[in-house]
Coordinates of C-alpha atoms (C1' of nucleotides) and ligand atoms in Angstrom, one line a residue:
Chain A
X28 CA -93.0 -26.7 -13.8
X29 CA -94.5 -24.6 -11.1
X30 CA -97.0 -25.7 -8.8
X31 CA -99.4 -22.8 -9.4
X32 CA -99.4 -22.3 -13.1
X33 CA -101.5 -23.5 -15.8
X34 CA -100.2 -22.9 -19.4
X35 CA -100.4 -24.7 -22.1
X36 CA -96.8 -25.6 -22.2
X37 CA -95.2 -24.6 -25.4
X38 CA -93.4 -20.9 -25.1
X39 CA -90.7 -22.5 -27.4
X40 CA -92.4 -23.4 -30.5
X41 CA -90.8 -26.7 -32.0
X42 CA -89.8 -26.9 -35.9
X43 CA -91.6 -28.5 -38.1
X44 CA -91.8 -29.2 -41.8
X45 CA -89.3 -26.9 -44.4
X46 CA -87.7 -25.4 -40.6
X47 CA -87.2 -28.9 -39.7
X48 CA -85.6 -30.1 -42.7
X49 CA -83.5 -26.9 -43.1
X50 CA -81.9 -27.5 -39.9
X51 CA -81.5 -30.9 -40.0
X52 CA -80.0 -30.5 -43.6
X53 CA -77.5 -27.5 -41.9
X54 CA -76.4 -30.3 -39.5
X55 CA -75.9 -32.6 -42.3
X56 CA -73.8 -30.5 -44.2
X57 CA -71.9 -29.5 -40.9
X58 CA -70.8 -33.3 -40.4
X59 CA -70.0 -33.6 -43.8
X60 CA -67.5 -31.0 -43.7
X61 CA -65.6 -32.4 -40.4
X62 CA -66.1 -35.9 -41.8
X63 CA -68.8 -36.9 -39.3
X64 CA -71.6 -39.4 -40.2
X65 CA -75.0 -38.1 -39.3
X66 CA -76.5 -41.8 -38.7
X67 CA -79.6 -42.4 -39.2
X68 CA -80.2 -42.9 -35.4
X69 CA -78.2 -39.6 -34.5
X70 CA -79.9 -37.8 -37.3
X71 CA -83.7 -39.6 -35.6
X72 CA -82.7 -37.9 -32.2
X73 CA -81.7 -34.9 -33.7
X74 CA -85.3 -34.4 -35.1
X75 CA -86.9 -35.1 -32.2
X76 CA -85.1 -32.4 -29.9
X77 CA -85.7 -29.6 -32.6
X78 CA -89.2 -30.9 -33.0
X79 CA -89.8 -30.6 -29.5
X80 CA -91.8 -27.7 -27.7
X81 CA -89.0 -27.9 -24.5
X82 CA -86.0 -29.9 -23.4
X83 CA -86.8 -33.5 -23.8
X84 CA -85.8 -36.4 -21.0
X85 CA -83.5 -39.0 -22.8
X86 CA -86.9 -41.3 -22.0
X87 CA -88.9 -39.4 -24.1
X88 CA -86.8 -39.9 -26.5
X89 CA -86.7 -43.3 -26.0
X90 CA -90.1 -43.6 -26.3
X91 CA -90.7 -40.8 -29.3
X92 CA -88.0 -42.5 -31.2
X93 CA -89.9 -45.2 -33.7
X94 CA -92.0 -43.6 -36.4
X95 CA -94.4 -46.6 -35.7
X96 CA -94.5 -46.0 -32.2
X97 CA -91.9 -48.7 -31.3
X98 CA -89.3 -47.2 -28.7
X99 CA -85.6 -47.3 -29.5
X100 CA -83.2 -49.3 -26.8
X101 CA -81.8 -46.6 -24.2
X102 CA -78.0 -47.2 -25.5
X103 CA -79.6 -46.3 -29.4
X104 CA -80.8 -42.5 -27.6
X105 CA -77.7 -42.0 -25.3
X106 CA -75.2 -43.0 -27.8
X107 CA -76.7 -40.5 -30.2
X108 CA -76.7 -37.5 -27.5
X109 CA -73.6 -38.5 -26.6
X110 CA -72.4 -37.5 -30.4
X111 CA -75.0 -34.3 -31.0
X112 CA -73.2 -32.8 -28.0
X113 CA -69.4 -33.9 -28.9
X114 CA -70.5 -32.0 -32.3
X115 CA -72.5 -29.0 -30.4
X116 CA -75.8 -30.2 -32.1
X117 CA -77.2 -30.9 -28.5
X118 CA -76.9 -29.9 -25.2
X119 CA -77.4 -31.6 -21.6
X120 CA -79.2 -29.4 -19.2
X121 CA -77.8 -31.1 -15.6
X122 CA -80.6 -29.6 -13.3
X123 CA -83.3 -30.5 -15.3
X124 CA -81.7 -34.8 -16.7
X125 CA -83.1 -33.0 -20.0
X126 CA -81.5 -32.5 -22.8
X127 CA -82.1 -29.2 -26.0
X128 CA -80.9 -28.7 -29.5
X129 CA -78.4 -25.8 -29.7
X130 CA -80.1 -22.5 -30.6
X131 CA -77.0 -20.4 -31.3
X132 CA -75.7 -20.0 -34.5
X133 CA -72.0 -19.6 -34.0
X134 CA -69.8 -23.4 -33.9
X135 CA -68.1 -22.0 -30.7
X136 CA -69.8 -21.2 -27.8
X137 CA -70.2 -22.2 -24.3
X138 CA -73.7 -23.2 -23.6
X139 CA -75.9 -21.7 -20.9
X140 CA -79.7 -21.6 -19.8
X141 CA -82.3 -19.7 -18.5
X142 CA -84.3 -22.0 -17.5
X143 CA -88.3 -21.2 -16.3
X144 CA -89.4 -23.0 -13.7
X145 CA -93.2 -22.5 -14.5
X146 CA -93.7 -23.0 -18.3
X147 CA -90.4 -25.2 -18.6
X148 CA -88.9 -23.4 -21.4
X149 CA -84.7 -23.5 -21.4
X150 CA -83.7 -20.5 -23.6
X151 CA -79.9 -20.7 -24.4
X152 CA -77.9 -17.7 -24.2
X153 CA -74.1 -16.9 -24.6
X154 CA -72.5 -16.5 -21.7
X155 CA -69.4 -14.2 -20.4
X156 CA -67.0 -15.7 -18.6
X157 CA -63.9 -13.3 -18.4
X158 CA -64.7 -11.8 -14.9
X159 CA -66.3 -15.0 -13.4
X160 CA -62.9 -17.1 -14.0
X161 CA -59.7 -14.7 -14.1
X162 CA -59.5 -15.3 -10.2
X163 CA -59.8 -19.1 -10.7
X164 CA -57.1 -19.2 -13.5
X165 CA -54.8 -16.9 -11.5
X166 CA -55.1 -19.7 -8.6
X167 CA -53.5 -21.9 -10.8
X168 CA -57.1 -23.9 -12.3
X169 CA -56.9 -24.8 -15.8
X170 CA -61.2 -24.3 -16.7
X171 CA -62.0 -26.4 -19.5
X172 CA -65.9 -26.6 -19.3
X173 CA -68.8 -24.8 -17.6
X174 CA -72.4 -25.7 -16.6
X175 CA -74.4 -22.4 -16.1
X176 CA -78.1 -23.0 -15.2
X177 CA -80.2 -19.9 -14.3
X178 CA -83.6 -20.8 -13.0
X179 CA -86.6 -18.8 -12.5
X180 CA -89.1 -17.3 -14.2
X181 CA -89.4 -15.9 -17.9
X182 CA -91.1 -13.2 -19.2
X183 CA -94.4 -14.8 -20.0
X184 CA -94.6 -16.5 -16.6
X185 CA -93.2 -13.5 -14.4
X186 CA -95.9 -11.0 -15.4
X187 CA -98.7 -13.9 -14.3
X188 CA -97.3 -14.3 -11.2
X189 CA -96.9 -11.0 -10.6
X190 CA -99.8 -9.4 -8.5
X191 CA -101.8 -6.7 -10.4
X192 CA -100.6 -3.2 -9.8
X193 CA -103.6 -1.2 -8.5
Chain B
X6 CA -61.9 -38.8 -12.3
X7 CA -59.0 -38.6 -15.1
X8 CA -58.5 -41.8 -17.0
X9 CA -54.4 -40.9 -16.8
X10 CA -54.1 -40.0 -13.4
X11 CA -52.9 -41.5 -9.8
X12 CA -53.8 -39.5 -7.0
X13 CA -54.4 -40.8 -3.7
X14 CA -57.5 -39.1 -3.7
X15 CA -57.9 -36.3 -1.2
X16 CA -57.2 -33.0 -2.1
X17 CA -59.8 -32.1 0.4
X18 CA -59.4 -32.9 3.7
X19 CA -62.5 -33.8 5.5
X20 CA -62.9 -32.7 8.9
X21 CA -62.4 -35.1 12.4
X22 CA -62.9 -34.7 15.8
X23 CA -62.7 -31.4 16.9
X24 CA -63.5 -29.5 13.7
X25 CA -66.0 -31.8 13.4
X26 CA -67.3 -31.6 16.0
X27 CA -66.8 -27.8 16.2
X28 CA -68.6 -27.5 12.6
X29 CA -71.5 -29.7 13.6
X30 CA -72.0 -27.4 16.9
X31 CA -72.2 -24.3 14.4
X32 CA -74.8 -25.9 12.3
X33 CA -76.8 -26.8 15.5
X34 CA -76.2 -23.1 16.8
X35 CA -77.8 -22.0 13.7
X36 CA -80.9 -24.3 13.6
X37 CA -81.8 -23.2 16.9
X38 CA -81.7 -19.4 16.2
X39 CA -84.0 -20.3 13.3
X40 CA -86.4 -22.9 15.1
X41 CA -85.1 -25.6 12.9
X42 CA -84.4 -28.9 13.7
X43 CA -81.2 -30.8 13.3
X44 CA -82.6 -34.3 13.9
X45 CA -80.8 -37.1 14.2
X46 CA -80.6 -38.2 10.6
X47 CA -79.7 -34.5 9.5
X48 CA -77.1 -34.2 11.9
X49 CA -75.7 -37.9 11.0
X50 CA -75.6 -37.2 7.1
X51 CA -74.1 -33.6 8.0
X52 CA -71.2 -35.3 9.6
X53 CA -70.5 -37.5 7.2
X54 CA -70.1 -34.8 4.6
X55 CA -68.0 -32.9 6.6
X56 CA -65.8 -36.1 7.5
X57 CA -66.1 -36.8 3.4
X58 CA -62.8 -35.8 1.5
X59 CA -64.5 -35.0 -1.7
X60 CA -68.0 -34.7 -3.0
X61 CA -70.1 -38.1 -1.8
X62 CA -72.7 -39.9 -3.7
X63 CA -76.1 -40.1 -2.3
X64 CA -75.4 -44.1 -2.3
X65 CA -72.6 -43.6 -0.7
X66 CA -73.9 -41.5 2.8
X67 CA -76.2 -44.3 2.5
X68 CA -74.0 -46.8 3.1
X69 CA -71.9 -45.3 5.6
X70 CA -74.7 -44.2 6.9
X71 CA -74.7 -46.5 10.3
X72 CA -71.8 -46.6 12.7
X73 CA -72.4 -50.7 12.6
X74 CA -72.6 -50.4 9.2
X75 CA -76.3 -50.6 8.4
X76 CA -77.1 -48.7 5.7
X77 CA -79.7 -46.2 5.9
X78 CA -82.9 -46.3 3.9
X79 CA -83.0 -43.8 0.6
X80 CA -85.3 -41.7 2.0
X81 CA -83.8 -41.1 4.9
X82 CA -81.0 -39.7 3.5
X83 CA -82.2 -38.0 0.8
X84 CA -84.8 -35.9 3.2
X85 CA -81.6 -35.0 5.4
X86 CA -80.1 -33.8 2.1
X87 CA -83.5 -31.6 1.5
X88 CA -82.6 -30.3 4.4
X89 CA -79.1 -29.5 4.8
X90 CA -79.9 -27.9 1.3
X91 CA -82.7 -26.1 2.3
X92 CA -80.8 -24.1 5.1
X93 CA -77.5 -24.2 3.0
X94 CA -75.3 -26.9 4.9
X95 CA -74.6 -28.4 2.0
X96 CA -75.0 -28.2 -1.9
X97 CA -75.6 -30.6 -4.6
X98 CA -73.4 -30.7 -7.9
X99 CA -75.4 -31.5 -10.7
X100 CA -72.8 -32.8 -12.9
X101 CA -71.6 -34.8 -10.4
X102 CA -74.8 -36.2 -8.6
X103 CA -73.0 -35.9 -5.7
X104 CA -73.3 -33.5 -2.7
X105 CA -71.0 -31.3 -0.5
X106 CA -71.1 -29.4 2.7
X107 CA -71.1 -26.1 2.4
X108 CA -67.4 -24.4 2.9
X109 CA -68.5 -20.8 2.8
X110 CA -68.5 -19.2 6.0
X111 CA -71.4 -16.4 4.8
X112 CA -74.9 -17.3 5.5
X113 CA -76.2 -16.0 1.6
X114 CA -74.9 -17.1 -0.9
X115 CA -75.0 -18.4 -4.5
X116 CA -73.1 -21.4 -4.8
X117 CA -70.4 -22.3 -7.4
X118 CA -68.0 -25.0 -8.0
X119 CA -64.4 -25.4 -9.5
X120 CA -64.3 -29.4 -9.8
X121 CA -61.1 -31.1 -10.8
X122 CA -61.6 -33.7 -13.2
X123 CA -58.6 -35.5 -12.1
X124 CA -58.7 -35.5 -8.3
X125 CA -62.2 -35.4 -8.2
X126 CA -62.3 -32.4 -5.7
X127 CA -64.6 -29.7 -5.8
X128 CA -63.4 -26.3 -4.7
X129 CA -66.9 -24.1 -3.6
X130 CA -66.2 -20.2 -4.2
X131 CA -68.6 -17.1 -4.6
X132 CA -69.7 -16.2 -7.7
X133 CA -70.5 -12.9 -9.6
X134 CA -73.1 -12.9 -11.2
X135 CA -73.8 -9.4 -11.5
X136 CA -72.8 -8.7 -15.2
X137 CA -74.0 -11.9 -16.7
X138 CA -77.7 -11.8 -15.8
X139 CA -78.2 -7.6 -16.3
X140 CA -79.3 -8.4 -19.4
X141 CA -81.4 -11.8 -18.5
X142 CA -83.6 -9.3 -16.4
X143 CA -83.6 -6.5 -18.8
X144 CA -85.0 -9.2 -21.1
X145 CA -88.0 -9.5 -18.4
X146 CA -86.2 -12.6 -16.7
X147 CA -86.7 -13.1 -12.8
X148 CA -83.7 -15.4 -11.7
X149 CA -84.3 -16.8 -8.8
X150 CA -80.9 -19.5 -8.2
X151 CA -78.5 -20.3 -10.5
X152 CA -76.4 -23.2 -10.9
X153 CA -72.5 -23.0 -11.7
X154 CA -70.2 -25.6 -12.4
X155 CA -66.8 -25.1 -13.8
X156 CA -64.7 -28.2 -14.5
X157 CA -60.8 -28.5 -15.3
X158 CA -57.8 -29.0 -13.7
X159 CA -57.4 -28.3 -10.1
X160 CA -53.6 -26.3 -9.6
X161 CA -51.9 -29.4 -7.9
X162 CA -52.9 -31.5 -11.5
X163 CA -52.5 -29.2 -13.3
X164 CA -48.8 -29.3 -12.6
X165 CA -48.7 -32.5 -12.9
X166 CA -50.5 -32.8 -16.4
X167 CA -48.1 -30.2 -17.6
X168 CA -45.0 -31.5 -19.7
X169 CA -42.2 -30.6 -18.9
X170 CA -40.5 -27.2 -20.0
X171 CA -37.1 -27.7 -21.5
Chain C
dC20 C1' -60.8 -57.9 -50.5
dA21 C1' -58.3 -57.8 -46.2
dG22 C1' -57.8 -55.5 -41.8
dG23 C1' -58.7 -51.8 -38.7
dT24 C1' -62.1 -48.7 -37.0
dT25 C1' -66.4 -46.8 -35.9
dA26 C1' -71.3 -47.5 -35.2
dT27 C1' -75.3 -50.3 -34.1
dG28 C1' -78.4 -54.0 -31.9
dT29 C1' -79.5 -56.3 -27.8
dT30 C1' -79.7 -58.0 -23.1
dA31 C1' -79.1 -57.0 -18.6
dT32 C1' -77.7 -54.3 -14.8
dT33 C1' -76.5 -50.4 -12.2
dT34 C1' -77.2 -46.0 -10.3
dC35 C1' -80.1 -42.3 -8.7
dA36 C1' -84.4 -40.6 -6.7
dT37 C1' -89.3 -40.6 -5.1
dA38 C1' -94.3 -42.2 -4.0
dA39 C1' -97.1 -43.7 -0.6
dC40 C1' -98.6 -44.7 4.0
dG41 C1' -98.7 -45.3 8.8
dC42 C1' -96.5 -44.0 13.1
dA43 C1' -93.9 -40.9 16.4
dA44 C1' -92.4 -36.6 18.2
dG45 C1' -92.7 -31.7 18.8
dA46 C1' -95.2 -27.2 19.2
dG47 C1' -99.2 -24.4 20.7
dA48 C1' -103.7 -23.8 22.3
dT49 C1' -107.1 -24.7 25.8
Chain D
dA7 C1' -102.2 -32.4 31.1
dT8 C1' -104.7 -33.4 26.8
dC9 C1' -106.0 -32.2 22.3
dT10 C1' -104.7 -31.4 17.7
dC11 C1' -102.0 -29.6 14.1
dT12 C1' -97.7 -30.1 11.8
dT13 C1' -93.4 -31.9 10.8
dG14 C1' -90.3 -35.7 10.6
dC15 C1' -89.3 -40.7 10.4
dG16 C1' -89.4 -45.8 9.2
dT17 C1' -90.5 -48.9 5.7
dT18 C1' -91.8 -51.0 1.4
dA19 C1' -91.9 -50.6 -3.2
dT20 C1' -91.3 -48.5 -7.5
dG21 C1' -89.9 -45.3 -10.9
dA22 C1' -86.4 -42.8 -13.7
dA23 C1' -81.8 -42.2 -15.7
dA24 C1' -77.7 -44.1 -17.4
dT25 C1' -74.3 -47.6 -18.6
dA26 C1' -71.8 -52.4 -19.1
dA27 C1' -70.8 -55.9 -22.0
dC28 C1' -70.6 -58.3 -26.1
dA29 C1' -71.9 -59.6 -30.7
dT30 C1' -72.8 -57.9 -35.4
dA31 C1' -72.7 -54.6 -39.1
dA32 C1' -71.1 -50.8 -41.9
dC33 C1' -67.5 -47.9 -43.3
dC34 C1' -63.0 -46.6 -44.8
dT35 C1' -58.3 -47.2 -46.6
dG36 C1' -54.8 -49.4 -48.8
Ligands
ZN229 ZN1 -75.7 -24.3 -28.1
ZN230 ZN1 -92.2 -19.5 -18.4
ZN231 ZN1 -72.0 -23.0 0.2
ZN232 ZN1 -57.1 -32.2 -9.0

DNA sequence: CAGGTTATGTTATTTCATAACGCAAGAGAT
DNA sequence: ATCTCTTGCGTTATGAAATAACATAACCTG
């Protein structure tokens, strides 16, 4: 988060209650239908990420994970990210060691973020890769995954920063 | 690196005496039309990037770090690294946590990353980015760097992964 | 229920990165 | 030249992120 900005930290709101269960059930029935098990420790993790105002460090996890305040072991948290991403539940954002529930609707996508580097908010979008690796596949490289990270500043945060037009 | 594959590991040269040499000169000719300084540490983690045949670990530089093989302290390399990053001399690859020198002759640019998840090279090459974030600053977004990392199959294992046609 | 497979619990360790603080070296001003 | 401001370095210690290894438990399938 920036140096010179004070918000109160929450541009992405965080699900609670009927949202919460809703998605958490739409996961459910997700795994059911590929034959995954939505474990109660995957399931855990996978509440606290949508729960969550912003992308959450695998530590906060950790120590969110117990409902009575005990934290989980960090092989219990990792293990479970490990899976929400194999299943596109979750996904890794490198440059921040943070990690985000997916936001898009469709099973099939390749993840990317615009991430703000004041308020912290990672907002997923979809993004188009045709131009970016035609000239790479024509070289002869066989892309299998991308990591696209845009930092700056969002909406919110750019017209603060901005300085007042007279 | 591929669990089912047997490279000798160096798909990427890494430069020696007189490109070496030659490419540490340049990087000193550059500091001094800037006023910055390559100090001894900077120029000594520089070099061993550019001797590097692939992407090095910040552990690693820090164990080569002395030419009696004393290892340097963290910090000290990790504030060359700030540095060499700072003036673009070399980049770090989140998905990697690993740095590279910078292979692009340009002075601006954004940079991007083809790494082979066989060999373990990592192939720098300039992105366009001019389609994918129109509408990220339509939307109000101000990107300010952006992080790309594609990873797959370099051409040479590629091949070599293929079966063979009949 | 037997036997294979997948997931978990637990302990310990490894890997990656930075905080903090005092000292040294360089750049400018007087 | 000396003062002084700033930048960089050396050093110790600690913090943060991720995984290894191995034993146990739960699940599935025949
Ligand atoms: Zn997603
Ligand atoms: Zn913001
Ligand atoms: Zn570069
Ligand atoms: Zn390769």
């Amino acid at each position: 988060m920036g140096v010179d900005c004070h918000h109160t930290e929450s541009a992405q709101p965080g699900l609670e209650g009927a949202a919460l269960a809703s998605a958490v059930a739409a996961a459910a029935s997700k795994c059911e239908r590929t034959r995954e098990r939505l474990t109660p420790p995957r399931r855990r993790v996978l509440e606290l990420l949508l729960e969550a105002d912003g992308p959450m460090k695998a530590y906060d996890l950790i120590a969110a994970y117990g409902q009575d305040g005990e934290p989980a072991k960090p092989p219990t948290v990792y293990r479970a990210l490990d899976f929400l991403e194999r299943l596109g539940f979750a996904h890794r954002i490198e440059s921040l060691n943070a990690y985000v529930p997916c936001r898009m609707e469709g099973t099939s996508h390749r993840a990317a973020f615009l991430i703000c580097e004041c308020c912290g908010t990672a907002e997923e979008f979809e993004p188009d890769f045709s131009p970016q690796f035609a000239a790479a596949e024509a070289a002869g490289y066989a892309v299998r995954t991308v990591t696209l990270e845009a930092r700056g500043l969002c909406p919110a945060c750019k017209v603060e920063a901005e300085p007042i037009a007279t």
